[in-house]
């Protein structure tokens, strides 16, 4: 959310377009990220330092591509796949790692597994 905002000049319409999501969804998720930052819930370890640059590059490349992908869905799928591999039988931990509820995590994993078939 933050990277999309930065490369889009903090214009929600552009940022949402780059991510491939509705503007209202982008605004809602951005506000959630900002609230979490203000509450100190986004503390990261030193390995995280490279991630913002990587995300900025992904967003910039998608913005400049002739046909934009639904980048948010694609990145979420990659992260979900990694979490499912690391904690295959632990929906609570998987949900916590994804920053979502257990119910949403179960719905996402079921949908992901159906798509893989």
PDB file of C-alpha atoms in Angstrom:
ATOM      1  CA  UNK A   1       0.000   0.000   0.000  1.00  0.00           C
ATOM      2  CA  UNK A   2       2.708   2.430   1.008  1.00  0.00           C
ATOM      3  CA  UNK A   3       4.946   1.604  -1.946  1.00  0.00           C
ATOM      4  CA  UNK A   4       2.059   2.043  -4.389  1.00  0.00           C
ATOM      5  CA  UNK A   5       1.272   5.400  -2.839  1.00  0.00           C
ATOM      6  CA  UNK A   6       4.870   6.553  -3.069  1.00  0.00           C
ATOM      7  CA  UNK A   7       5.365   5.651  -6.733  1.00  0.00           C
ATOM      8  CA  UNK A   8       1.956   7.135  -7.574  1.00  0.00           C
ATOM      9  CA  UNK A   9       2.568  10.493  -5.948  1.00  0.00           C
ATOM     10  CA  UNK A  10       0.165   9.566  -3.136  1.00  0.00           C
ATOM     11  CA  UNK A  11      -2.772   9.763  -5.534  1.00  0.00           C
ATOM     12  CA  UNK A  12      -5.173   7.010  -4.476  1.00  0.00           C
ATOM     13  CA  UNK A  13      -6.684   6.514  -7.925  1.00  0.00           C
ATOM     14  CA  UNK A  14      -3.259   5.880  -9.458  1.00  0.00           C
ATOM     15  CA  UNK A  15      -2.041   3.723  -6.592  1.00  0.00           C
ATOM     16  CA  UNK A  16      -5.139   1.533  -6.682  1.00  0.00           C
ATOM     17  CA  UNK A  17      -4.800   1.172 -10.444  1.00  0.00           C
ATOM     18  CA  UNK A  18      -1.181   0.056 -10.124  1.00  0.00           C
ATOM     19  CA  UNK A  19      -2.193  -2.562  -7.565  1.00  0.00           C
ATOM     20  CA  UNK A  20      -5.209  -3.721  -9.559  1.00  0.00           C
ATOM     21  CA  UNK A  21      -7.805  -3.032  -6.891  1.00  0.00           C
ATOM     22  CA  UNK A  22     -10.744  -0.662  -6.428  1.00  0.00           C
ATOM     23  CA  UNK A  23      -9.849   2.770  -5.071  1.00  0.00           C
ATOM     24  CA  UNK A  24     -12.083   2.330  -2.016  1.00  0.00           C
ATOM     25  CA  UNK A  25     -10.318  -0.920  -1.146  1.00  0.00           C
ATOM     26  CA  UNK A  26      -6.943   0.767  -1.525  1.00  0.00           C
ATOM     27  CA  UNK A  27      -7.989   3.650   0.743  1.00  0.00           C
ATOM     28  CA  UNK A  28      -9.349   1.277   3.390  1.00  0.00           C
ATOM     29  CA  UNK A  29      -6.215  -0.870   3.398  1.00  0.00           C
ATOM     30  CA  UNK A  30      -3.942   2.163   3.427  1.00  0.00           C
ATOM     31  CA  UNK A  31      -5.748   3.559   6.476  1.00  0.00           C
ATOM     32  CA  UNK A  32      -5.332   0.182   8.209  1.00  0.00           C
ATOM     33  CA  UNK A  33      -1.588   0.220   7.519  1.00  0.00           C
ATOM     34  CA  UNK A  34      -1.306   3.780   8.842  1.00  0.00           C
ATOM     35  CA  UNK A  35      -3.224   2.889  12.020  1.00  0.00           C
ATOM     36  CA  UNK A  36      -0.955  -0.116  12.568  1.00  0.00           C
ATOM     37  CA  UNK A  37       2.132   2.061  12.101  1.00  0.00           C
ATOM     38  CA  UNK A  38       0.846   4.632  14.587  1.00  0.00           C
ATOM     39  CA  UNK A  39       0.121   1.859  17.090  1.00  0.00           C
ATOM     40  CA  UNK A  40       3.657   0.467  16.690  1.00  0.00           C
ATOM     41  CA  UNK A  41       2.439  -2.822  15.223  1.00  0.00           C
ATOM     42  CA  UNK A  42       4.695  -2.761  12.183  1.00  0.00           C
ATOM     43  CA  UNK A  43       8.054  -3.297  13.843  1.00  0.00           C
ATOM     44  CA  UNK A  44      10.315  -5.328  11.564  1.00  0.00           C
ATOM     45  CA  UNK A  45      13.655  -7.051  11.987  1.00  0.00           C
ATOM     46  CA  UNK A  46      16.776  -6.108  10.028  1.00  0.00           C
ATOM     47  CA  UNK A  47      16.019  -8.645   7.267  1.00  0.00           C
ATOM     48  CA  UNK A  48      12.950  -6.545   6.410  1.00  0.00           C
ATOM     49  CA  UNK A  49      15.090  -3.549   5.378  1.00  0.00           C
ATOM     50  CA  UNK A  50      15.391  -4.780   1.771  1.00  0.00           C
ATOM     51  CA  UNK A  51      11.650  -5.384   1.348  1.00  0.00           C
ATOM     52  CA  UNK A  52      10.432  -1.783   0.806  1.00  0.00           C
ATOM     53  CA  UNK A  53      12.857  -1.322  -2.114  1.00  0.00           C
ATOM     54  CA  UNK A  54      11.738  -4.606  -3.655  1.00  0.00           C
ATOM     55  CA  UNK A  55       8.078  -3.632  -3.312  1.00  0.00           C
ATOM     56  CA  UNK A  56       8.757  -0.211  -4.840  1.00  0.00           C
ATOM     57  CA  UNK A  57      10.450  -1.850  -7.820  1.00  0.00           C
ATOM     58  CA  UNK A  58       7.544  -4.276  -8.295  1.00  0.00           C
ATOM     59  CA  UNK A  59       5.015  -1.449  -8.187  1.00  0.00           C
ATOM     60  CA  UNK A  60       7.051   0.758 -10.513  1.00  0.00           C
ATOM     61  CA  UNK A  61       7.549  -2.047 -13.036  1.00  0.00           C
ATOM     62  CA  UNK A  62       3.829  -2.835 -12.979  1.00  0.00           C
ATOM     63  CA  UNK A  63       2.919   0.846 -13.345  1.00  0.00           C
ATOM     64  CA  UNK A  64       5.166   1.148 -16.401  1.00  0.00           C
ATOM     65  CA  UNK A  65       4.114  -2.162 -18.000  1.00  0.00           C
ATOM     66  CA  UNK A  66       1.981  -2.060 -21.166  1.00  0.00           C
ATOM     67  CA  UNK A  67      -0.607  -4.303 -19.505  1.00  0.00           C
ATOM     68  CA  UNK A  68      -0.800  -3.965 -15.740  1.00  0.00           C
ATOM     69  CA  UNK A  69      -1.263  -7.059 -13.603  1.00  0.00           C
ATOM     70  CA  UNK A  70      -3.442  -7.319 -10.538  1.00  0.00           C
ATOM     71  CA  UNK A  71      -0.270  -6.903  -8.519  1.00  0.00           C
ATOM     72  CA  UNK A  72      -1.894  -7.032  -5.100  1.00  0.00           C
ATOM     73  CA  UNK A  73      -3.534 -10.401  -5.827  1.00  0.00           C
ATOM     74  CA  UNK A  74      -0.323 -11.759  -7.316  1.00  0.00           C
ATOM     75  CA  UNK A  75       1.855 -10.728  -4.372  1.00  0.00           C
ATOM     76  CA  UNK A  76      -0.754 -11.920  -1.878  1.00  0.00           C
ATOM     77  CA  UNK A  77      -0.753 -15.317  -3.616  1.00  0.00           C
ATOM     78  CA  UNK A  78       3.037 -15.549  -3.409  1.00  0.00           C
ATOM     79  CA  UNK A  79       3.013 -14.654   0.275  1.00  0.00           C
ATOM     80  CA  UNK A  80       0.141 -17.037   0.992  1.00  0.00           C
ATOM     81  CA  UNK A  81       1.983 -19.867  -0.751  1.00  0.00           C
ATOM     82  CA  UNK A  82       5.060 -19.197   1.380  1.00  0.00           C
ATOM     83  CA  UNK A  83       3.057 -19.055   4.621  1.00  0.00           C
ATOM     84  CA  UNK A  84       1.181 -22.248   3.741  1.00  0.00           C
ATOM     85  CA  UNK A  85       4.516 -23.972   3.123  1.00  0.00           C
ATOM     86  CA  UNK A  86       6.021 -22.771   6.416  1.00  0.00           C
ATOM     87  CA  UNK A  87       3.004 -23.476   8.657  1.00  0.00           C
ATOM     88  CA  UNK A  88       0.836 -25.960   6.740  1.00  0.00           C
ATOM     89  CA  UNK A  89      -1.303 -27.146   9.665  1.00  0.00           C
ATOM     90  CA  UNK A  90      -1.525 -23.941  11.714  1.00  0.00           C
ATOM     91  CA  UNK A  91      -4.275 -21.602  10.533  1.00  0.00           C
ATOM     92  CA  UNK A  92      -3.900 -19.334  13.566  1.00  0.00           C
ATOM     93  CA  UNK A  93      -0.220 -18.699  12.931  1.00  0.00           C
ATOM     94  CA  UNK A  94      -0.774 -18.451   9.183  1.00  0.00           C
ATOM     95  CA  UNK A  95      -3.482 -15.846   9.715  1.00  0.00           C
ATOM     96  CA  UNK A  96      -1.244 -13.889  12.088  1.00  0.00           C
ATOM     97  CA  UNK A  97       1.612 -13.914   9.579  1.00  0.00           C
ATOM     98  CA  UNK A  98      -0.727 -12.674   6.846  1.00  0.00           C
ATOM     99  CA  UNK A  99      -2.302 -10.058   9.114  1.00  0.00           C
ATOM    100  CA  UNK A 100      -5.832 -11.385   8.637  1.00  0.00           C
ATOM    101  CA  UNK A 101      -8.441 -13.286  10.633  1.00  0.00           C
ATOM    102  CA  UNK A 102      -8.377 -17.080  10.840  1.00  0.00           C
ATOM    103  CA  UNK A 103     -11.673 -17.213   8.929  1.00  0.00           C
ATOM    104  CA  UNK A 104     -10.239 -15.120   6.086  1.00  0.00           C
ATOM    105  CA  UNK A 105      -7.054 -17.219   6.080  1.00  0.00           C
ATOM    106  CA  UNK A 106      -9.062 -20.418   5.748  1.00  0.00           C
ATOM    107  CA  UNK A 107     -11.121 -18.918   2.924  1.00  0.00           C
ATOM    108  CA  UNK A 108      -7.983 -17.743   1.095  1.00  0.00           C
ATOM    109  CA  UNK A 109      -6.199 -21.090   1.491  1.00  0.00           C
ATOM    110  CA  UNK A 110      -9.261 -23.034   0.298  1.00  0.00           C
ATOM    111  CA  UNK A 111      -9.563 -20.768  -2.731  1.00  0.00           C
ATOM    112  CA  UNK A 112      -5.830 -21.004  -3.402  1.00  0.00           C
ATOM    113  CA  UNK A 113      -5.876 -24.792  -3.216  1.00  0.00           C
ATOM    114  CA  UNK A 114      -8.862 -24.983  -5.596  1.00  0.00           C
ATOM    115  CA  UNK A 115      -7.028 -22.802  -8.121  1.00  0.00           C
ATOM    116  CA  UNK A 116      -3.991 -25.069  -7.900  1.00  0.00           C
ATOM    117  CA  UNK A 117      -6.026 -28.119  -8.954  1.00  0.00           C
TER     118      UNK A 117
END
